PDB file of C-alpha atoms in Angstrom:
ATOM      1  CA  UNK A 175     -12.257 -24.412   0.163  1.00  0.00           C
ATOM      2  CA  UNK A 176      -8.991 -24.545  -1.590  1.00  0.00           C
ATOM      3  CA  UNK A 177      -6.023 -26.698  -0.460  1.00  0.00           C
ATOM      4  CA  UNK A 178      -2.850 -25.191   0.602  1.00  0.00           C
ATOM      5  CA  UNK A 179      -1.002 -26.224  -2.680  1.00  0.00           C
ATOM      6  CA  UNK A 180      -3.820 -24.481  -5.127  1.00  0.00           C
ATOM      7  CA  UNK A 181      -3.394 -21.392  -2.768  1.00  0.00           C
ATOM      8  CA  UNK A 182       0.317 -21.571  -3.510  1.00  0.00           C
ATOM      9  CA  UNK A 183      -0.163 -22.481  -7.465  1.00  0.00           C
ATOM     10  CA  UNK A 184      -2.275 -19.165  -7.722  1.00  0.00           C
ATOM     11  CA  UNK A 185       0.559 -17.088  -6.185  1.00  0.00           C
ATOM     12  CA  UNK A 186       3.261 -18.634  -7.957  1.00  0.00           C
ATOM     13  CA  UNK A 187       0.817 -17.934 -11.037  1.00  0.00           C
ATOM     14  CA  UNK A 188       0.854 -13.874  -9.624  1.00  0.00           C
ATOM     15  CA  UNK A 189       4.183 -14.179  -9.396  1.00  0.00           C
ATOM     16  CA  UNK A 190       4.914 -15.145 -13.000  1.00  0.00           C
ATOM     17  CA  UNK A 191       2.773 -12.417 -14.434  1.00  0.00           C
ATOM     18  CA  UNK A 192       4.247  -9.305 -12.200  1.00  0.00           C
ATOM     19  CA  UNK A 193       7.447  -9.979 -11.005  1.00  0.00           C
ATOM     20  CA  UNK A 194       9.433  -6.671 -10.787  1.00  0.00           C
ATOM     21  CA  UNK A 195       6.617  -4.902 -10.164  1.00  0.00           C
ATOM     22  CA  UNK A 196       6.952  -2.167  -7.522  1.00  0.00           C
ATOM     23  CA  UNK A 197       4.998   0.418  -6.103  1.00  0.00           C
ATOM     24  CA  UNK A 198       3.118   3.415  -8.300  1.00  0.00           C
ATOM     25  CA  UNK A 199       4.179   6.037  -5.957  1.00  0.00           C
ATOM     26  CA  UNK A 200       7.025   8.193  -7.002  1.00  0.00           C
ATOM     27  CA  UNK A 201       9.435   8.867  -4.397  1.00  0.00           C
ATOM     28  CA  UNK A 202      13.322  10.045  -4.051  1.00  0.00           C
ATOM     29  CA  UNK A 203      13.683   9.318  -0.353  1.00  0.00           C
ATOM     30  CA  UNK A 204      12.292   7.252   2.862  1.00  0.00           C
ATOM     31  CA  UNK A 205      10.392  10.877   3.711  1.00  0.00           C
ATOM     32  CA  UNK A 206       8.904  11.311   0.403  1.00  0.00           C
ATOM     33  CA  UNK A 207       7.672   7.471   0.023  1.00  0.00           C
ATOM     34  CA  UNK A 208       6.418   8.012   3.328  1.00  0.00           C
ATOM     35  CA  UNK A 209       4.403  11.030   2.539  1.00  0.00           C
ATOM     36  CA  UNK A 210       3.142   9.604  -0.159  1.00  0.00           C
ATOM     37  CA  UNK A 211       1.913   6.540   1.312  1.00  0.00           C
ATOM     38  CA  UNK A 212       0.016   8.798   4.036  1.00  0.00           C
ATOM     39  CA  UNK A 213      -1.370  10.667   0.968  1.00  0.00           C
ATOM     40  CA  UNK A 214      -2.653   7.820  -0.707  1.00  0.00           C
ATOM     41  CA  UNK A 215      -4.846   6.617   1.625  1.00  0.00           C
ATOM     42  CA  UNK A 216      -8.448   6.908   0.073  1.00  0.00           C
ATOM     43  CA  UNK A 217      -6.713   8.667  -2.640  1.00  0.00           C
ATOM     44  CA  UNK A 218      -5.328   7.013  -6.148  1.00  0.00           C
ATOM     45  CA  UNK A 219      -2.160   6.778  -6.944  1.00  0.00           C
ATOM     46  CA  UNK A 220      -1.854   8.648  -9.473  1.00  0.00           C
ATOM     47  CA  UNK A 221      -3.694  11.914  -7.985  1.00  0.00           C
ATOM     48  CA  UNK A 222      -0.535  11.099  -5.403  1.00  0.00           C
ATOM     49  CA  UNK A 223       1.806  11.730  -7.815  1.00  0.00           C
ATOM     50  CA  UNK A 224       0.452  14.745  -8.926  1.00  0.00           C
ATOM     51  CA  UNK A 225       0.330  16.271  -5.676  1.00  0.00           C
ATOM     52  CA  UNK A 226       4.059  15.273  -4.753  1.00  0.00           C
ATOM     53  CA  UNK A 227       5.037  16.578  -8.171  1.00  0.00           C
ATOM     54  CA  UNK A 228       3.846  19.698  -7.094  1.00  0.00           C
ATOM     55  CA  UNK A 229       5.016  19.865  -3.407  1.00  0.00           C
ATOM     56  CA  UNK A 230       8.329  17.738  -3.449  1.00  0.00           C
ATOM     57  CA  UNK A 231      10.302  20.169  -5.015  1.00  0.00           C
ATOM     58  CA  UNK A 232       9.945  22.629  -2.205  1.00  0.00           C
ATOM     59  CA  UNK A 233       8.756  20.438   0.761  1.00  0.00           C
ATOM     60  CA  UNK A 234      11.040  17.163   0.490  1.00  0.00           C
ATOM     61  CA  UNK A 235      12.058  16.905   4.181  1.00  0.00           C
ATOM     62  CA  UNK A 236      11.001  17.572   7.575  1.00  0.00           C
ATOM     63  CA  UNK A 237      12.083  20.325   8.148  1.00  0.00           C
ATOM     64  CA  UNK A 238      10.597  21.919   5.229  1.00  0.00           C
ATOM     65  CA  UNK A 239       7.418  20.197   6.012  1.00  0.00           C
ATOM     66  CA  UNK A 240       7.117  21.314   9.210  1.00  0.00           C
ATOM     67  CA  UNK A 241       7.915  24.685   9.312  1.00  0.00           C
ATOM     68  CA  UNK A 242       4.307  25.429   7.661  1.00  0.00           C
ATOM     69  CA  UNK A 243       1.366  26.223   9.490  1.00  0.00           C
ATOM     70  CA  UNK A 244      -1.615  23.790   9.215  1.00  0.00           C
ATOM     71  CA  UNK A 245      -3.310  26.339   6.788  1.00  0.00           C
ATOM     72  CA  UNK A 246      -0.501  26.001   4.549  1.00  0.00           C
ATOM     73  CA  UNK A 247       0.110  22.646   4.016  1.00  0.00           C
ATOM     74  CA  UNK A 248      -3.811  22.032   3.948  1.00  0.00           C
ATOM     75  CA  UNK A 249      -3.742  24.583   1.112  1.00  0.00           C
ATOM     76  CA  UNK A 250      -0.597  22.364  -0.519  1.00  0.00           C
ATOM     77  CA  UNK A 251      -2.548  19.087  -0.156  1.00  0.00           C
ATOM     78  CA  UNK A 252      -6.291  20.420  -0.751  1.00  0.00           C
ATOM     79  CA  UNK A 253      -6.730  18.217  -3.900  1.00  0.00           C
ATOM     80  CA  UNK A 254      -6.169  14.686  -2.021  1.00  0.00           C
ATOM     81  CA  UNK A 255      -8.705  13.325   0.346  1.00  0.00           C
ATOM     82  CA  UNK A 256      -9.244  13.908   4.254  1.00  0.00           C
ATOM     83  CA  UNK A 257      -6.753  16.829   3.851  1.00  0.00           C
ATOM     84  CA  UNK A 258      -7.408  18.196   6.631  1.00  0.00           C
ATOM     85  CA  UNK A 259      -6.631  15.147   8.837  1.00  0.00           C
ATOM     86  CA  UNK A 260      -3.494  14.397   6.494  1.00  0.00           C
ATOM     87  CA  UNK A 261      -2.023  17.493   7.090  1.00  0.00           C
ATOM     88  CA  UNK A 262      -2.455  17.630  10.868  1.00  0.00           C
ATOM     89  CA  UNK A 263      -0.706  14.371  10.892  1.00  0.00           C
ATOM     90  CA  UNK A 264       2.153  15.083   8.738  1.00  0.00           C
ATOM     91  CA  UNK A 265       3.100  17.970  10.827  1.00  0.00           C
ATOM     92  CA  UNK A 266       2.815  16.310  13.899  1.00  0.00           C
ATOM     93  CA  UNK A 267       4.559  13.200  11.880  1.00  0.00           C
ATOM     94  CA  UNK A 268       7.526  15.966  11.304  1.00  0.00           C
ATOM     95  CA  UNK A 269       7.723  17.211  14.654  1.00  0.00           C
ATOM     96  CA  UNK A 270       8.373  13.600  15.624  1.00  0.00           C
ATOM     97  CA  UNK A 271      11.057  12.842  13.599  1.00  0.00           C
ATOM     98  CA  UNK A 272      13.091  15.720  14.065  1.00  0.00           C
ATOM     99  CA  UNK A 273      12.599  15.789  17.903  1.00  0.00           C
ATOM    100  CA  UNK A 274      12.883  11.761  17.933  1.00  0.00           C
ATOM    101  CA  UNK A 275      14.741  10.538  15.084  1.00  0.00           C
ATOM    102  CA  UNK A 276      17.015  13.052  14.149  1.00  0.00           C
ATOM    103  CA  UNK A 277      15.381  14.224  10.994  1.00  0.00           C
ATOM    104  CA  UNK A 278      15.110  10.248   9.456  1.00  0.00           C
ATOM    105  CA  UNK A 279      12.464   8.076   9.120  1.00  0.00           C
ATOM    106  CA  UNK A 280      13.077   5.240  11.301  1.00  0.00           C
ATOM    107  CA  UNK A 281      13.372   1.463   9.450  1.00  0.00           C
ATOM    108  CA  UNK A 282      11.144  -0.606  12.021  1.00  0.00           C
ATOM    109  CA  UNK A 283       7.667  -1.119  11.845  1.00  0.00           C
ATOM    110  CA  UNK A 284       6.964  -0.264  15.861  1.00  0.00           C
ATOM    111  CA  UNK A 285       9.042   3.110  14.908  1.00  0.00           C
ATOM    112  CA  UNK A 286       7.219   4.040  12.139  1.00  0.00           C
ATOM    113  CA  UNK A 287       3.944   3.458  13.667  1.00  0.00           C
ATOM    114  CA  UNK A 288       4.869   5.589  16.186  1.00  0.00           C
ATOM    115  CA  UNK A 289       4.193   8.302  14.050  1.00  0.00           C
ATOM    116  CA  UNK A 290       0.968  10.402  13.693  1.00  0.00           C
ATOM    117  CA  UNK A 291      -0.939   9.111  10.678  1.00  0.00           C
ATOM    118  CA  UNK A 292       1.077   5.816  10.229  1.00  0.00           C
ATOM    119  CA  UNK A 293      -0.970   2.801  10.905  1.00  0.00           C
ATOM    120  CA  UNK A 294      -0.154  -1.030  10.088  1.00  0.00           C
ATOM    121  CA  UNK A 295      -0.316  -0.788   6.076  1.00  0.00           C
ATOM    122  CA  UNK A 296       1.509   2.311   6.192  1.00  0.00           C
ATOM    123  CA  UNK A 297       4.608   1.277   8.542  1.00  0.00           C
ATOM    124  CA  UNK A 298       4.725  -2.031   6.493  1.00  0.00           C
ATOM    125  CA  UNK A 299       4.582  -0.337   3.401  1.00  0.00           C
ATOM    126  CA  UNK A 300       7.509   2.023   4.175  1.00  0.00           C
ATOM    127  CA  UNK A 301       9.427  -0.565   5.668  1.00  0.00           C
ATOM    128  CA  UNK A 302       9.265  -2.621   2.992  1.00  0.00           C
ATOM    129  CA  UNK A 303      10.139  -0.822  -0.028  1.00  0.00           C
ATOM    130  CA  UNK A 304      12.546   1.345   1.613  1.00  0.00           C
ATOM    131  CA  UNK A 305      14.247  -0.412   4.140  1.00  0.00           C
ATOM    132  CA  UNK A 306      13.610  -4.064   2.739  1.00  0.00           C
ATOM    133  CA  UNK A 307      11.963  -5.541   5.392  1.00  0.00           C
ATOM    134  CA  UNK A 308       9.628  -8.728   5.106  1.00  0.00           C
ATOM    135  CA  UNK A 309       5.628  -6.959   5.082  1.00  0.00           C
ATOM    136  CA  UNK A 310       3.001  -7.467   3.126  1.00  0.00           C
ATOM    137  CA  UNK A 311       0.549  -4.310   3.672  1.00  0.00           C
ATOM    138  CA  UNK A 312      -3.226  -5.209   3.011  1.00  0.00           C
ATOM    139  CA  UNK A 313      -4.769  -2.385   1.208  1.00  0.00           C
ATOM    140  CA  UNK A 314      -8.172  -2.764  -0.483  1.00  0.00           C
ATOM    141  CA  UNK A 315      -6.687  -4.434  -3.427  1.00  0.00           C
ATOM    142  CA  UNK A 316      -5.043  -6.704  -1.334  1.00  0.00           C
ATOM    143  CA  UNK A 317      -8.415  -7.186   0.575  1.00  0.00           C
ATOM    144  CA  UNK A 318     -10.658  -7.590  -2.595  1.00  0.00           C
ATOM    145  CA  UNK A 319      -7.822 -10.073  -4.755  1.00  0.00           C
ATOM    146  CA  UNK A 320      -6.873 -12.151  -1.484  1.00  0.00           C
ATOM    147  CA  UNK A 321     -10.289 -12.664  -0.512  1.00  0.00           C
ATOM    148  CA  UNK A 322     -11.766 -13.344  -3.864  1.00  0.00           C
ATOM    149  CA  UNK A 323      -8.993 -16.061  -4.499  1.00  0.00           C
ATOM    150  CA  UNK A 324      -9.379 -17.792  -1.273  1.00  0.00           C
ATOM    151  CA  UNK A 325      -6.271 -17.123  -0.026  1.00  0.00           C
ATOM    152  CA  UNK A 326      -7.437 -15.329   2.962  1.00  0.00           C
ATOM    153  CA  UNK A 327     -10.795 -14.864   4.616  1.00  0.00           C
ATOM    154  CA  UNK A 328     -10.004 -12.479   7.791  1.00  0.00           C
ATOM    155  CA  UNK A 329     -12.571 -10.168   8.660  1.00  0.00           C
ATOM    156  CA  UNK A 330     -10.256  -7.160   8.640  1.00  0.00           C
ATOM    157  CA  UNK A 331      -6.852  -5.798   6.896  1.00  0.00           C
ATOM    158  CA  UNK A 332      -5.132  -7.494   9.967  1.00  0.00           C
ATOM    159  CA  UNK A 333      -6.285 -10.687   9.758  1.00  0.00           C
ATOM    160  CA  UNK A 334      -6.354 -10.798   6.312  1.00  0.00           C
ATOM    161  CA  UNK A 335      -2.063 -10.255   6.614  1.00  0.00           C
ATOM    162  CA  UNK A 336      -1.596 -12.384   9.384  1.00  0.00           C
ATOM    163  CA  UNK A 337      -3.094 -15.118   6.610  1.00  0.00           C
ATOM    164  CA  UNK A 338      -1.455 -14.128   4.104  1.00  0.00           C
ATOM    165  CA  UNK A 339       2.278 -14.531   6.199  1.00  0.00           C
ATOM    166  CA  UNK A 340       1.566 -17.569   6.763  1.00  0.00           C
ATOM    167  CA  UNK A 341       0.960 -19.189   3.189  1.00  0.00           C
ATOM    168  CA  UNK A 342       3.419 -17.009   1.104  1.00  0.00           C
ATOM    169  CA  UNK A 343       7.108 -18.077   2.052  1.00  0.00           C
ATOM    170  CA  UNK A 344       8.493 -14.615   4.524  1.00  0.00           C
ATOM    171  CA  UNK A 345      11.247 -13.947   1.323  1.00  0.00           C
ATOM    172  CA  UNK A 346       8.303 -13.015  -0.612  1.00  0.00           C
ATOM    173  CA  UNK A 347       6.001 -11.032   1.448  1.00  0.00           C
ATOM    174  CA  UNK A 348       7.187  -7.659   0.007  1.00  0.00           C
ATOM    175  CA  UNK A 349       6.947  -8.698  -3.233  1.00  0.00           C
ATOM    176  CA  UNK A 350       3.436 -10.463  -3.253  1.00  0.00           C
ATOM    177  CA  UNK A 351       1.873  -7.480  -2.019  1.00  0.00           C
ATOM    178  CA  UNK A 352       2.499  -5.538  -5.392  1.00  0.00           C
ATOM    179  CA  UNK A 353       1.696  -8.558  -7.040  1.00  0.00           C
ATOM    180  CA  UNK A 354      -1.887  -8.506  -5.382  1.00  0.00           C
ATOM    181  CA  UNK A 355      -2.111  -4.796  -5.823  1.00  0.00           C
ATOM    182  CA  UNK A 356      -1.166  -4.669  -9.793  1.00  0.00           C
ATOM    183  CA  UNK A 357      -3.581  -7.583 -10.118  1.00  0.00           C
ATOM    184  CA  UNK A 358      -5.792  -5.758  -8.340  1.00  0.00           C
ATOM    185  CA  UNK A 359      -5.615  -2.478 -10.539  1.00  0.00           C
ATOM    186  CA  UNK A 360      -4.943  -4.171 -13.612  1.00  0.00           C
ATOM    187  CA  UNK A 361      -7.726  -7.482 -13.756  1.00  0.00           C
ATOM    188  CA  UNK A 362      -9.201  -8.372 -10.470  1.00  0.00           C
ATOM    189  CA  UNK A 363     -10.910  -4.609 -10.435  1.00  0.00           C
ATOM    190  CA  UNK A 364     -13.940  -4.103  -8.114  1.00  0.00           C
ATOM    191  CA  UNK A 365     -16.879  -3.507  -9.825  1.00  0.00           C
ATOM    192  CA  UNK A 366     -16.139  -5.362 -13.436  1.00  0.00           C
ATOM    193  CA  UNK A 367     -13.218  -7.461 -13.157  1.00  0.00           C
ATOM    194  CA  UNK A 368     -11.727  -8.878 -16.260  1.00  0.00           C
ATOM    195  CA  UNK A 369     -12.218 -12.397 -15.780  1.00  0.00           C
ATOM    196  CA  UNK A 370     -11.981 -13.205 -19.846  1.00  0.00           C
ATOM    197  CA  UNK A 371      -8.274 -11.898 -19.699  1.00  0.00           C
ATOM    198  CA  UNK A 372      -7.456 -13.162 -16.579  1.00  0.00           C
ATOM    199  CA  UNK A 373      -4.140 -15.763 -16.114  1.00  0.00           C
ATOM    200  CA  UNK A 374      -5.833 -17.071 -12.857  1.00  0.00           C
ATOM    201  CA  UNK A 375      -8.990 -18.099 -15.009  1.00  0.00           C
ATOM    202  CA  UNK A 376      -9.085 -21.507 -14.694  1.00  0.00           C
ATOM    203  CA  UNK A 377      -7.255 -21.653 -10.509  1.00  0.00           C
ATOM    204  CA  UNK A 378      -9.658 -18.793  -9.739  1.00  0.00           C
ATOM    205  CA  UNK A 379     -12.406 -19.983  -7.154  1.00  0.00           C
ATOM    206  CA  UNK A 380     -14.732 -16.699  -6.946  1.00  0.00           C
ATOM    207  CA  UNK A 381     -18.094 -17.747  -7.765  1.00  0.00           C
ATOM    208  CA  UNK A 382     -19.130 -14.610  -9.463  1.00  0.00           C
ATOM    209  CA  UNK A 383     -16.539 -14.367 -12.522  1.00  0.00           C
ATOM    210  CA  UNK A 384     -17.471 -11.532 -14.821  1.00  0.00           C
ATOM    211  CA  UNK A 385     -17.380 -14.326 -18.198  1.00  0.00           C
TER     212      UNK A 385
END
């Protein structure tokens, strides 16, 4: 088990390596980034940005959205997963803001979550790179990296945060969690990570490095 201060050497050491990094998704607006980040769940990245490529152009508010039927925007989105469920909830998502929230996507976490399709990692996620507010959104990078480095052993993506707020200093919550995720995508990779190349080498405490 790993003391406090190796916990905090190993994210200081994440730190270091991406600082400045942000999020993949390409966005021009709190409704985009938050269409995206519905998108992308079980879905890459980059297939995202394909898809928003495509569709932003003509569909970049809710308005636009939501004055498609469900065949249509299942027709926009058919190429990302669950599409089906996606679209239902981005309509209904729509609906919501213009009837609740005057066309804007709200900047708390309890507001956003309010909406159909936005669940913990979502809200946070939108909240945080948008609005700035202190989250740190536990994806399955997050999951895999945190647990593999002992700094969090919760059973689910909600434990796993509520560990994670409490060793990493609040400041840095938003931050971390796109340090964890570029780690994550870059070294620390699922099935073969890159232990040789990795900067947390010699801190790392997963017994099964890939060396």
């Amino acid at each position: 088990m790993l003391k406090k201060s190796q916990k905090l050497e190993i994210v200081a050491c994440l730190e270091q390596t991406y600082k400045g990094e942000g999020t993949m998704l390409k966005y021009g607006s709190p409704f985009e980034l938050l269409v995206a980040v519905v998108l992308a769940a079980q879905c890459t990245d980059e297939r995202v940005n394909k898809i928003t490529a495509r569709i932003f152009p003509r569909l970049n508010t809710p308005e636009k959205m939501a004055a498609l039927s469900l065949e249509q925007l299942e027709a926009e989105i058919r190429d990302c997963g669950l599409y089906h469920a996606k679209a239902k909830n981005l309509l209904a998502a729509c609906k919501l803001l213009l009837e609740k929230f005057n066309g804007e996507v709200p900047a708390t976490i309890p507001e956003l979550m309010e909406l159909p399709g936005v669940g913990q990692k979502t809200a946070n996620v939108v909240a945080n790179v948008v609005f700035g507010v202190p989250a740190i959104a536990v994806d399955t990078h997050v999951f895999r990296v945190s647990h593999r480095l002992q700094l969090a052993k919760g059973k689910d993506p909600l434990e796993t945060e509520k560990e994670l707020e409490k060793l990493i200093p609040k400041e840095k919550w938003g931050e971390a969690h796109h340090w964890l995720i570029w780690h994550g995508r870059r070294v620390c990779k699922a099935r073969k990570p890159l232990c040789k190349d990795c900067v947390l080498l010699d801190l790392c405490p997963f017994k099964e490095k890939n060396i």
